[in-house]
Coordinates of C-alpha atoms in Angstrom, one line a residue:
Chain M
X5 CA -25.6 39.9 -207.0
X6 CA -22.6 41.5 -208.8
X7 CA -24.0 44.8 -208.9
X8 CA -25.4 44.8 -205.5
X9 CA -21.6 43.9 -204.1
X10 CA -20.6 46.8 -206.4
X11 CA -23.1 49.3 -204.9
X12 CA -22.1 48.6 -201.0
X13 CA -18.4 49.0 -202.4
X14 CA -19.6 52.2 -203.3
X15 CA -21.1 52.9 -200.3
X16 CA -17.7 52.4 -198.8
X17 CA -16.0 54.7 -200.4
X18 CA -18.2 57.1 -200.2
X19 CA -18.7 56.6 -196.5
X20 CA -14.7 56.6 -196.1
X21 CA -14.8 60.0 -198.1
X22 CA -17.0 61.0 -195.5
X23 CA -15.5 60.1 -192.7
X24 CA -12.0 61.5 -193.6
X25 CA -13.8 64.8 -194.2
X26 CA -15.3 64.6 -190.9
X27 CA -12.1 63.8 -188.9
X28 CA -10.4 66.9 -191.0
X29 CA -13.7 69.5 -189.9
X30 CA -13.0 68.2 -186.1
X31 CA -16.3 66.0 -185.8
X32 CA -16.8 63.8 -183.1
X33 CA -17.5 60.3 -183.3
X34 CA -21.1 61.0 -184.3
X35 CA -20.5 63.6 -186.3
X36 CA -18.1 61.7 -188.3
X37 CA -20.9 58.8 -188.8
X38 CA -23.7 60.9 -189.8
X39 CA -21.3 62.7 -192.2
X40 CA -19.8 59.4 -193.8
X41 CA -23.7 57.9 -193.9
X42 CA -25.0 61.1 -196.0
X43 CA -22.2 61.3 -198.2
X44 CA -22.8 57.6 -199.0
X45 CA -26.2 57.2 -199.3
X46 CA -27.3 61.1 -200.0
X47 CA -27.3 60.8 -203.4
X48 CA -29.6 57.6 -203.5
X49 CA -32.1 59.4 -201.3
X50 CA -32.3 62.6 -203.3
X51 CA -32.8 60.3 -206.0
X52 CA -35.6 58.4 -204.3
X53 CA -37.5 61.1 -203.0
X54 CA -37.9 62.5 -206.1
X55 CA -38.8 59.4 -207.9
X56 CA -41.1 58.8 -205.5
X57 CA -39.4 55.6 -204.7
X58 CA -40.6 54.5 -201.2
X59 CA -39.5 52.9 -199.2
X60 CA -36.1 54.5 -199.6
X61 CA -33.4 51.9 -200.8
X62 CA -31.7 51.9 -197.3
X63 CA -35.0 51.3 -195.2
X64 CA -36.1 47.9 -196.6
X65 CA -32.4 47.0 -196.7
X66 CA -29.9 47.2 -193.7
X67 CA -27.0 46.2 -195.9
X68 CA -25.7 49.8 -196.8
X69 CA -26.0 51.3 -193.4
X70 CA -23.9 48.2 -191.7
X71 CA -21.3 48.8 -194.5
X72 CA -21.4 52.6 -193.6
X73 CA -21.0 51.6 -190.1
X74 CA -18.0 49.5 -190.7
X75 CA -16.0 51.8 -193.4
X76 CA -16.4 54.4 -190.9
X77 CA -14.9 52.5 -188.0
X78 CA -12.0 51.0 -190.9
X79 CA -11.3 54.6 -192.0
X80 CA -10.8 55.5 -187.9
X81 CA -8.9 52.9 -186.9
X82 CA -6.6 52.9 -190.2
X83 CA -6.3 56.9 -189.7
X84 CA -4.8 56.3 -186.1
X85 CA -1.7 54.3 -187.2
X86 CA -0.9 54.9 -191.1
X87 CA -1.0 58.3 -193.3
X88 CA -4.5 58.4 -195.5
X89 CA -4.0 56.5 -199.0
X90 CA -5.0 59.7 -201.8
X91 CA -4.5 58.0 -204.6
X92 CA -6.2 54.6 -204.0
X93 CA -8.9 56.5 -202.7
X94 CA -9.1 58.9 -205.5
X95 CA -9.2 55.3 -207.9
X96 CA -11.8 53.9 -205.1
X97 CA -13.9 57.4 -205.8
X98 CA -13.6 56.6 -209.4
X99 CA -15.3 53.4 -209.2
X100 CA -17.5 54.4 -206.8
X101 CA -18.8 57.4 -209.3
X102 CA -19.0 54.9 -212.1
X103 CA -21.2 52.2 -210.1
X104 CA -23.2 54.8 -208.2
X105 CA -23.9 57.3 -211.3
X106 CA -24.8 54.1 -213.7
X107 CA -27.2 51.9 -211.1
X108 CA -28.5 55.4 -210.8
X109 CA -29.3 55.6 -214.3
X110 CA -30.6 52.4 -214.4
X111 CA -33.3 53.2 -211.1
X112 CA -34.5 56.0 -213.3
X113 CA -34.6 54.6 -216.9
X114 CA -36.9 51.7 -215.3
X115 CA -39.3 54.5 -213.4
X116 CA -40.0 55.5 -217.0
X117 CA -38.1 58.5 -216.9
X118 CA -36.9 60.4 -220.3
X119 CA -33.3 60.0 -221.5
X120 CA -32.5 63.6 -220.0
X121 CA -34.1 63.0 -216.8
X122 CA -32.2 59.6 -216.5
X123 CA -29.2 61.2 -217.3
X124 CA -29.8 63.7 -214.2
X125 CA -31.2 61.0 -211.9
X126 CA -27.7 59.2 -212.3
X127 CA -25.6 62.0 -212.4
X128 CA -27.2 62.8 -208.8
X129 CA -26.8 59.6 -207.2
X130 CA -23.1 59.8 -208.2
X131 CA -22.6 62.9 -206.9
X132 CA -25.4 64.2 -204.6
X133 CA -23.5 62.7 -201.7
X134 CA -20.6 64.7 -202.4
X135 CA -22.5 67.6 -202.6
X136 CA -24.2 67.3 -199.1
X137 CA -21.0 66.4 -197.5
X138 CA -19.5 69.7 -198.5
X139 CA -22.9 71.8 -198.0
X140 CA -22.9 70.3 -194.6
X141 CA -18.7 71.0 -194.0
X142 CA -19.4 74.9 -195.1
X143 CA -18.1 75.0 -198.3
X144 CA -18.7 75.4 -201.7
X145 CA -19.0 71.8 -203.5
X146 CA -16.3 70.4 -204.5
X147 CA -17.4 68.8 -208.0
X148 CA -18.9 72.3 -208.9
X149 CA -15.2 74.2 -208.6
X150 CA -13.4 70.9 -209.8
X151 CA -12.0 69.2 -212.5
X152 CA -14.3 66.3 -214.6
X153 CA -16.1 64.8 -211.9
X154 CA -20.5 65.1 -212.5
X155 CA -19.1 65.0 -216.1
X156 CA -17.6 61.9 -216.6
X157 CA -20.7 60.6 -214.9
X158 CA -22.7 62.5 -217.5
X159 CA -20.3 60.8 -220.2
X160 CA -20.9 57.5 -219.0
X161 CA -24.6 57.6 -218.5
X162 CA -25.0 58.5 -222.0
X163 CA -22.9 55.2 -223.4
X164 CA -25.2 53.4 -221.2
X165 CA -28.2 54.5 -223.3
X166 CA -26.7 55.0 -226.2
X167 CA -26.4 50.8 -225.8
X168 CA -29.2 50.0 -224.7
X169 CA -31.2 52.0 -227.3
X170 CA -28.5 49.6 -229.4
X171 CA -30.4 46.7 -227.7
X172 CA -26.6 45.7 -225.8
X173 CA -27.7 43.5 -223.2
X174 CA -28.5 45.7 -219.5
X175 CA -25.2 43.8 -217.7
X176 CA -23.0 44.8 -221.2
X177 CA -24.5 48.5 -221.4
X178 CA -24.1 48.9 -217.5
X179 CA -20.3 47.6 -218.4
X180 CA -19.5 49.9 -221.1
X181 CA -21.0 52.7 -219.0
X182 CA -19.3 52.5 -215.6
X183 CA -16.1 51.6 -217.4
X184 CA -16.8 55.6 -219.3
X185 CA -17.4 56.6 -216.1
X186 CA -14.2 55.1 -214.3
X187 CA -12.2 55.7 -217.2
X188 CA -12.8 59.6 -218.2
X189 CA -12.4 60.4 -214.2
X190 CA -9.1 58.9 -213.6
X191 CA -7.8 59.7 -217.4
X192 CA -9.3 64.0 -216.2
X193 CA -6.6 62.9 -212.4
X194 CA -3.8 61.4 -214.4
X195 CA -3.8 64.2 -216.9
X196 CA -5.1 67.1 -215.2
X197 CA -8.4 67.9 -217.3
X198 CA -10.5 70.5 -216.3
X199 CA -14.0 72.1 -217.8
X200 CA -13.4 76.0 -219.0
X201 CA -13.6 78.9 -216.2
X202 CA -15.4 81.4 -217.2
X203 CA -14.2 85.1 -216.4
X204 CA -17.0 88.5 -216.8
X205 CA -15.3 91.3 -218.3
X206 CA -15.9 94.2 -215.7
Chain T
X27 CA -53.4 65.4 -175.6
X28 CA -50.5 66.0 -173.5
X29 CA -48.5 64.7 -176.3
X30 CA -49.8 67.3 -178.6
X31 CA -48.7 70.0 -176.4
X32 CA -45.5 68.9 -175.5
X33 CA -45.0 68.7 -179.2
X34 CA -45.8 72.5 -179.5
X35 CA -43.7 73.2 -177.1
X36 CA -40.9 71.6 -179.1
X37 CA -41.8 73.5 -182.0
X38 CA -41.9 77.2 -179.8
X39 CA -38.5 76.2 -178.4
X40 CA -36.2 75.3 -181.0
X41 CA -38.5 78.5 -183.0
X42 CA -36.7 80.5 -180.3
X43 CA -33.5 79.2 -180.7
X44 CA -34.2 79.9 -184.7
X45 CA -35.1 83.4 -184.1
X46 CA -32.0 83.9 -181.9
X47 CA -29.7 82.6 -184.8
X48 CA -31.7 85.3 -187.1
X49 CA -30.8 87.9 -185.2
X50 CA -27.7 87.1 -184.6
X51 CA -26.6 86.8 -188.0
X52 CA -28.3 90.0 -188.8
X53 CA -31.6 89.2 -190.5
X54 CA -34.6 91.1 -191.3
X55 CA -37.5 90.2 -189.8
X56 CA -38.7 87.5 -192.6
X57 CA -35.3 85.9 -192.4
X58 CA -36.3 85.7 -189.0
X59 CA -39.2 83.8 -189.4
X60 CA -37.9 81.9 -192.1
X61 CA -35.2 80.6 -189.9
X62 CA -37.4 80.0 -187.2
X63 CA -39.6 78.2 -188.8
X64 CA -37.3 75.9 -190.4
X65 CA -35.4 75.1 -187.0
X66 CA -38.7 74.5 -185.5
X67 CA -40.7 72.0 -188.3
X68 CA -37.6 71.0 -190.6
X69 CA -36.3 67.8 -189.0
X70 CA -40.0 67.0 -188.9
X71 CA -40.6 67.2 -192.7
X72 CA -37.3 65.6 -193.4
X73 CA -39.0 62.6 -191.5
X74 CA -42.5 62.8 -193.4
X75 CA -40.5 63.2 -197.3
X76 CA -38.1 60.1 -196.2
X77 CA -41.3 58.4 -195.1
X78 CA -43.8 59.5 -197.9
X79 CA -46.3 60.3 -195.0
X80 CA -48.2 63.3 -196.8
X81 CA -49.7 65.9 -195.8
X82 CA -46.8 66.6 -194.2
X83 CA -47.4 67.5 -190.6
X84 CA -47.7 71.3 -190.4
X85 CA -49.9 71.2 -193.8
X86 CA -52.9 69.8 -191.9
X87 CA -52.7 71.0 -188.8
X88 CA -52.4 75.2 -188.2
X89 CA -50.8 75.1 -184.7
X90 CA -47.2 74.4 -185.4
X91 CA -47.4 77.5 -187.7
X92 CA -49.3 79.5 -185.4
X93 CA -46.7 78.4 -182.2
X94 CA -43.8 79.6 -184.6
X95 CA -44.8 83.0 -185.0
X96 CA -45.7 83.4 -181.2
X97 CA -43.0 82.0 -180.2
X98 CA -40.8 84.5 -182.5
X99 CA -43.0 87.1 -181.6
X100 CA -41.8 86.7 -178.0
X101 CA -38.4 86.3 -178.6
X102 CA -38.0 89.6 -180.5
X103 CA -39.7 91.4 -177.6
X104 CA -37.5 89.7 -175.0
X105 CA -34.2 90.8 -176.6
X106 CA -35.4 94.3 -176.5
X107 CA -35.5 94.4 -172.8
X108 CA -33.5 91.5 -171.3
X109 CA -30.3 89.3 -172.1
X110 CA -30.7 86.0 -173.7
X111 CA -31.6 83.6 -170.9
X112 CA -28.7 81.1 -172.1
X113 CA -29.1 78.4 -169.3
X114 CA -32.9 78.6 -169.7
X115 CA -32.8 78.0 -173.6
X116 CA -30.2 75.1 -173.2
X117 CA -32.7 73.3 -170.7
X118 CA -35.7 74.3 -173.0
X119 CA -34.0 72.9 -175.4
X120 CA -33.0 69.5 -174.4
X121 CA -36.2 69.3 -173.2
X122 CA -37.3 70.0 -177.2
X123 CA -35.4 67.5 -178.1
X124 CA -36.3 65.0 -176.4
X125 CA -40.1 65.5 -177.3
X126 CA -39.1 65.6 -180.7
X127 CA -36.6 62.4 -180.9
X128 CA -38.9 59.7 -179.1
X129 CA -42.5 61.2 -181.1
X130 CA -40.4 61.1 -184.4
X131 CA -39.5 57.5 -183.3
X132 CA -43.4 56.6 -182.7
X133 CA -44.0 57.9 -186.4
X134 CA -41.7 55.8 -187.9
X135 CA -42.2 52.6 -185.9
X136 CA -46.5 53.3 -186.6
X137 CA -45.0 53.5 -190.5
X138 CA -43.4 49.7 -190.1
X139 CA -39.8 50.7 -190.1
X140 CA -37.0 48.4 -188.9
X141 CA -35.5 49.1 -185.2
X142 CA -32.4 50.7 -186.9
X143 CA -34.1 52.8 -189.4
X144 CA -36.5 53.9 -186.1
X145 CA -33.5 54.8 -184.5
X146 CA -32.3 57.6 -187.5
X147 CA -35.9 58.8 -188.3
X148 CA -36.4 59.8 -184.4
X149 CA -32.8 61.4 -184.7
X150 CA -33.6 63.4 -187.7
X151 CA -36.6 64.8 -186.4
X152 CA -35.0 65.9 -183.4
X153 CA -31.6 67.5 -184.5
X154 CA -32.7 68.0 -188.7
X155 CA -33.8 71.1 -187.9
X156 CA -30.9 72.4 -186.2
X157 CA -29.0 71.4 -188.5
X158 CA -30.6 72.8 -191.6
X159 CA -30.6 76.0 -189.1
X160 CA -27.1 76.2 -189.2
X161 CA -26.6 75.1 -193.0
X162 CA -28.5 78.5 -193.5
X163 CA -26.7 80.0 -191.8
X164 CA -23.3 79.0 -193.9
X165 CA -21.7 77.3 -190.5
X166 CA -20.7 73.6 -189.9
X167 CA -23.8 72.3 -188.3
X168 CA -23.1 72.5 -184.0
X169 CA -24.5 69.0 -183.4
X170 CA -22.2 67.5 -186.3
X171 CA -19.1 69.5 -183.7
X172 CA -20.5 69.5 -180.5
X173 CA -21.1 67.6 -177.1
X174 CA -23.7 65.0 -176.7
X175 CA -26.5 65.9 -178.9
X176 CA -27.8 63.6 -181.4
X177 CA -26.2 60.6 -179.0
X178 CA -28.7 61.6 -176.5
X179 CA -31.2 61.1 -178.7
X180 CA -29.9 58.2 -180.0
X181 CA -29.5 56.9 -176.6
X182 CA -33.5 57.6 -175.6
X183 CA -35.4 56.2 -178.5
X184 CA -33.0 52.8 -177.7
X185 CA -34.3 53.1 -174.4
X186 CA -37.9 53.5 -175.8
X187 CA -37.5 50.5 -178.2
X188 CA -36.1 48.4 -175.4
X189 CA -39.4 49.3 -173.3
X190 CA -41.6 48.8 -176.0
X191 CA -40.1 45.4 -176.8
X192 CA -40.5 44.6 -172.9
X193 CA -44.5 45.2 -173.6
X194 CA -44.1 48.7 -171.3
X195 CA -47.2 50.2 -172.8
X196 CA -46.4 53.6 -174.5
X197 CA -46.6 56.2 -172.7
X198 CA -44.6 54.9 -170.1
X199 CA -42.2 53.6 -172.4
X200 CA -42.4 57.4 -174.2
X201 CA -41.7 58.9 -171.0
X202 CA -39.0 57.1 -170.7
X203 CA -37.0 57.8 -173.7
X204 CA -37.8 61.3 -173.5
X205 CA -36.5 61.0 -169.9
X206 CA -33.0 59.5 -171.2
X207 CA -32.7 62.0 -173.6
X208 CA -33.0 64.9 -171.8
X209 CA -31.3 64.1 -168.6
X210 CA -28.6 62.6 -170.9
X211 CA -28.0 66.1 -172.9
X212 CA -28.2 68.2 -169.7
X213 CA -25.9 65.7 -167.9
X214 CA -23.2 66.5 -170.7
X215 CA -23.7 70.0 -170.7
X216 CA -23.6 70.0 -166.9
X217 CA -20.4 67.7 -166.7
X218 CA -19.0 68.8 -170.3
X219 CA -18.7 65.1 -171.5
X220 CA -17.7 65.0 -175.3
X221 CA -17.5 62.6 -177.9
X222 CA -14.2 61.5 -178.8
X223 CA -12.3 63.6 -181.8
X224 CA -10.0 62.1 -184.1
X225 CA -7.4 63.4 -185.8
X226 CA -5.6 61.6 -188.9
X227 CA -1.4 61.0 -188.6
X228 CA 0.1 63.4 -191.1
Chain W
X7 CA -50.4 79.5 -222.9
X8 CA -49.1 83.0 -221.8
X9 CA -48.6 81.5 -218.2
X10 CA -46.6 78.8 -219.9
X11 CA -44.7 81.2 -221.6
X12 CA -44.1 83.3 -218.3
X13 CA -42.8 80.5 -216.5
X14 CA -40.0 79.9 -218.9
X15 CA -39.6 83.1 -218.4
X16 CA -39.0 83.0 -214.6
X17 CA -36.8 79.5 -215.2
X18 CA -34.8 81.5 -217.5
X19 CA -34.3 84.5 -215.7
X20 CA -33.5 82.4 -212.5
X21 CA -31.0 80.1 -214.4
X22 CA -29.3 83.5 -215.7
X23 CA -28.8 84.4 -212.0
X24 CA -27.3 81.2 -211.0
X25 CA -24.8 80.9 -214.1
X26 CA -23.7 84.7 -212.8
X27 CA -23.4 83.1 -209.3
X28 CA -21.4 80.5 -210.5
X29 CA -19.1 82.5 -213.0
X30 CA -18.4 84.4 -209.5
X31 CA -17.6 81.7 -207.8
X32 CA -14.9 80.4 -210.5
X33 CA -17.0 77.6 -211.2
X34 CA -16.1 75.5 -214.4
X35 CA -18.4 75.1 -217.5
X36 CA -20.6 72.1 -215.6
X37 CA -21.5 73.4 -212.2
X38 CA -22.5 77.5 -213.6
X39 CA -24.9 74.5 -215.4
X40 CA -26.3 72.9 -212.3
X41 CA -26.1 75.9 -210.5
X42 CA -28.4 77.6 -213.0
X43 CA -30.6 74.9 -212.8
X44 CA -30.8 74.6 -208.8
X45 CA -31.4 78.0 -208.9
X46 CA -34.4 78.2 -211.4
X47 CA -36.1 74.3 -210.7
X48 CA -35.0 74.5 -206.7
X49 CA -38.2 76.3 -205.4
X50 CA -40.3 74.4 -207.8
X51 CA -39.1 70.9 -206.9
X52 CA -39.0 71.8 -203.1
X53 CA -42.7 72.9 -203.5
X54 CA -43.4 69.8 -205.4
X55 CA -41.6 66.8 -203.3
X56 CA -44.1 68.4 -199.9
X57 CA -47.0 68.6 -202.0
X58 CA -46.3 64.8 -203.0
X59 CA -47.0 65.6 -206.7
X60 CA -45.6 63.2 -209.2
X61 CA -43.9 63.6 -211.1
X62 CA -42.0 66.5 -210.5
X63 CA -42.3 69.3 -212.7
X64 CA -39.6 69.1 -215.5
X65 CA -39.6 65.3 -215.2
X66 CA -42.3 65.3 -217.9
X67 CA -41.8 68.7 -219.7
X68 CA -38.6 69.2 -221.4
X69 CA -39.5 72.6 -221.3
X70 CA -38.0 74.1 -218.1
X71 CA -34.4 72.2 -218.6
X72 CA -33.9 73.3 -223.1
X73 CA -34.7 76.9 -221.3
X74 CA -31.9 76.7 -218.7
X75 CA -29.5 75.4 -221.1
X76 CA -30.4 78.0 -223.3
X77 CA -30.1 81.0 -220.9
X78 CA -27.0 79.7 -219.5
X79 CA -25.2 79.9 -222.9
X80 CA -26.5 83.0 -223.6
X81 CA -25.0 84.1 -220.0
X82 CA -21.7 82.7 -220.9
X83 CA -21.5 84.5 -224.2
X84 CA -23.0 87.4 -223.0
X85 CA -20.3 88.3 -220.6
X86 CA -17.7 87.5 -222.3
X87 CA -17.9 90.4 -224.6
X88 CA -21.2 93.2 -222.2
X89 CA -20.7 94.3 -218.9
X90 CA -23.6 92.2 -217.0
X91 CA -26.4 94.4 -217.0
X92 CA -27.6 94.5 -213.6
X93 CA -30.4 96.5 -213.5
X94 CA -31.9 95.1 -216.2
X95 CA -31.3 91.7 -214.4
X96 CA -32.8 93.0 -211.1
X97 CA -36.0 93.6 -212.7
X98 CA -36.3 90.4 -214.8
X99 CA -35.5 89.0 -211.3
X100 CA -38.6 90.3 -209.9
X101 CA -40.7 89.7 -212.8
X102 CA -39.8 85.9 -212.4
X103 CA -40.3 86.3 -208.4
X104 CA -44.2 87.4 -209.4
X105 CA -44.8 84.6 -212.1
X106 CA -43.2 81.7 -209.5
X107 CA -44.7 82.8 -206.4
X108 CA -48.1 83.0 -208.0
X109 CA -47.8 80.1 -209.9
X110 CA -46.5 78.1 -206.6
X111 CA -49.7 79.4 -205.0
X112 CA -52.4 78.5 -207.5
X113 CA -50.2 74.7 -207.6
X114 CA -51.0 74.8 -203.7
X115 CA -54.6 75.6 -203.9
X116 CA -55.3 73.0 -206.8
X117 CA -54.2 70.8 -204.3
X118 CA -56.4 71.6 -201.5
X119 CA -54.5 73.7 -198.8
X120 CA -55.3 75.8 -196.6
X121 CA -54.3 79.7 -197.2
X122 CA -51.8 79.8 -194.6
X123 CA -49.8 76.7 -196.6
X124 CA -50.7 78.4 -199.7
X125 CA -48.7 81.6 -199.0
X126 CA -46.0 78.9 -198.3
X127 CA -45.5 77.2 -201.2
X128 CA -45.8 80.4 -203.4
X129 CA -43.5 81.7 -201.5
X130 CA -41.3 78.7 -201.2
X131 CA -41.7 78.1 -205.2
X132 CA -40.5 82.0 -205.8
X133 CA -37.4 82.1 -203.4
X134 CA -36.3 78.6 -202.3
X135 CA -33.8 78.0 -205.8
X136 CA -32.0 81.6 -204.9
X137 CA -31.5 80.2 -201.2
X138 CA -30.5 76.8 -202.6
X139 CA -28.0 78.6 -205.0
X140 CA -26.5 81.0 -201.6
X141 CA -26.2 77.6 -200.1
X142 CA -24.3 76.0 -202.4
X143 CA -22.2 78.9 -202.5
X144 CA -21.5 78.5 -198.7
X145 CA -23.5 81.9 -198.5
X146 CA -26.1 83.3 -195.6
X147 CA -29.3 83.0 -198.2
X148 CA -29.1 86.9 -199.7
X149 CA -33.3 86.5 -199.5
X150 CA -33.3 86.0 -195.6
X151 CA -30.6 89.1 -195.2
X152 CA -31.7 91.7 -197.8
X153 CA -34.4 94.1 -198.7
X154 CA -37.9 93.1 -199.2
X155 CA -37.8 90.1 -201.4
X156 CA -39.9 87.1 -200.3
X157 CA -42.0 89.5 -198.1
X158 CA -43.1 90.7 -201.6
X159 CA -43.8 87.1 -202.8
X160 CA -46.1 86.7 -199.2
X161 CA -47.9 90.6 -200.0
X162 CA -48.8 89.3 -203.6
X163 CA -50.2 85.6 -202.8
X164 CA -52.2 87.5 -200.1
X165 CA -53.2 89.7 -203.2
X166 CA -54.1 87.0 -205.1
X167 CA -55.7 84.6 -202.9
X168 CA -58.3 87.7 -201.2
X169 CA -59.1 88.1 -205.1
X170 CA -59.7 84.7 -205.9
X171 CA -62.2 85.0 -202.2
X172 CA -63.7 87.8 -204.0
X173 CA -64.9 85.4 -206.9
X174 CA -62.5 87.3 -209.3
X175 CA -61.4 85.3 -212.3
X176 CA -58.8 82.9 -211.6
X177 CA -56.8 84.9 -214.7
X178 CA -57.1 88.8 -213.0
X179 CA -56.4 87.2 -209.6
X180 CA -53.1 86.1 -210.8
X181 CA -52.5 89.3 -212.8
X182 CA -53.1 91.4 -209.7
X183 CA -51.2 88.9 -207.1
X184 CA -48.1 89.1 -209.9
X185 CA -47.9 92.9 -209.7
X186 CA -48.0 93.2 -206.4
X187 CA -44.9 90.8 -206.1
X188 CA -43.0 92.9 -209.1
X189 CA -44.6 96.3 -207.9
X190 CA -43.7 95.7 -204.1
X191 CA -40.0 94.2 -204.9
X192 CA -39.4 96.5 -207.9
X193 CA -40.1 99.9 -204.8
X194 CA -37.7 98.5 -202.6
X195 CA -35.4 98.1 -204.7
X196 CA -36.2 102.1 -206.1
X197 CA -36.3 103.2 -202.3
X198 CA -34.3 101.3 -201.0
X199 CA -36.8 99.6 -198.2
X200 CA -36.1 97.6 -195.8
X201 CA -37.8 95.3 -192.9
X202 CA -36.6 95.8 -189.7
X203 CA -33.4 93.9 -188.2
X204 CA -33.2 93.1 -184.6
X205 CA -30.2 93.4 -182.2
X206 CA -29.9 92.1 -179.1
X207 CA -29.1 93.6 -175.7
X208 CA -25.8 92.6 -174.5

């Protein structure tokens, strides 16, 4: 019950980081819905579809397209009267990533998937989202330019297993994960860590 | 029957409007097809993936394929010779559209899902091909921008749903939806109606 | 065995391509990584999820994803110190083109389509990851603009698939279907040939 409250508060997010996107790329109305609902539930779909999950998580379920729904008109109306909050949205990202990229994980590891392909599967619903929201905006995705973001999920995902192959309880190795994940994304904001750039020598 | 060829001439316009992007952006003639094709049967296989309905519906079936490369076929000859008939193509279009909305909205309510889900799957197969169209061609997809596209759609397979639930049999209650859509989508173009933009206080 | 062997072959070549892509773009460390691996699975798992086969290719062969890490980090060390050699590249490129495009085909006719889908997936399995990885680099997919390159993939399957019609071994069908692809891309690239682009009149 817990985790399914944490995975619309994802979806939130997500959608609200959607949204905003689509009022900055001059969307209409629609445009901004369909952009808020693929950034939110993208990820979970690629995910699906390649599990061969069916039906996909939002068809048996109408809980994360009302929430998508009602972010979207939040992030409108709030946009209208008062500047857009960064940094509680960056921290709302954070924990979005965390819940998204571990429940993720946790989808796979039970399809029988291998430790690698888990970590993938996860890594994907945290961040295939993201990736379609910029692919559909015309430019090049954000986490591949960008400081720690697939990589803290990566980080966290592994904790997660690393636990549970340490027979830690699912709710205590989903804990330690999604706090990895949380934790190495806003420690890489606060701090300004990045990955290496790699230059060719012409 | 009629259905069927309705459904073809869905494909053959939005293949036009593929091959018209192609040339526009300067492919060769395989780019040309390629884009046509995936204009004209991409929403479509978006909906059977989502839906796990396999074969998808150009794999068992030839005429889709063979409708595409007519219908390319044609268009290259035409641009030789005479302008782009812009008003035709828009009517065609709408016209495609609506085919394509209210039969991707039969598949999906034949396949059990919910009203809402319905709604999206008929959406997707109308305007996911456009959109991938655009994707390819590394622009912000139009209908995500533009005037009354995917609401028109949206607006017809509601109609069709509230007819079906009202016991209309279906091919009254198909025509319609398709009916709503189209005359909805030429209505904006005619009267340049537009969805609402926002913009975010700085 | 061999086929195995050629197939990392073509993932490895692929992934280098996609690690250059991304060093291009300024990527960091982690998306040259997923980049590479879009751009060597992509094709494969595209051909896969409309086929409906389960589970996807590198889901149960670690294979495919030890030989992208692998020819990324040689990439990355490689141009830190060589020039990238890019004609050497341009003909690995087309030997993996021939192995995945043949591959894709026979993967299509195990599964019972007809020719016409066949030349599809083959051709869908050779070039879809270098259109995913233009995509994702908020290019025009360089396949769909340039020279000869999936028509070669189409001129070999056709190859391959008259051979097989002419009871030729399954093994000398391939051999003669993959150097047509390599033959065909590997003269247009020598000559310079190109398909035809269209303009319109104005």
């Amino acid at each position: 019950m817990l985790l399914y409250v944490l995975d619309l508060f994802g979806v939130a997010v997500f959608a609200a980081s959607g949204a905003l996107a689509g009022i900055a790329s001059r969307l209409d109305l629609l445009g901004i819905i369909v952009l808020a609902s693929i950034t939110a539930i993208g990820g979970g779909t690629l995910r699906d579809v390649l599990l061969n999950r069916h039906p996909i998580f939002w068809m048996h379920d109408s809980g994360p397209i009302w929430t998508i729904l009602a972010a979207t008109a939040a992030t409108l109306l709030w946009v209208q009267v008062l500047p857009v909050p960064t940094d509680a949205l960056l921290i709302a990202d954070a924990i979005g990533l965390a819940v998204f990229a571990i429940s993720g994980a946790q989808v796979a590891e039970k399809a029988g998937c291998r430790p690698m392909v888990t970590v993938l599967m996860g890594t994907l619903t945290g961040s295939g989202g993201g990736v379609l929201r910029d692919v559909l905006s015309a430019k090049v995705p954000l986490i591949l330019r960008q400081d720690i973001y697939a990589t803290a999920a990566i980080a966290g995902i592994a904790v997660y297993l690393l636990a549970r192959a340490a027979k830690v309880s699912t709710a205590w190795a989903f804990a330690a994960g999604a706090v990895t994940v949380a934790g190495t994304r806003l420690a890489a904001i606060a701090y300004d860590l990045k990955l290496p750039v790699f230059s060719a020598v012409s």
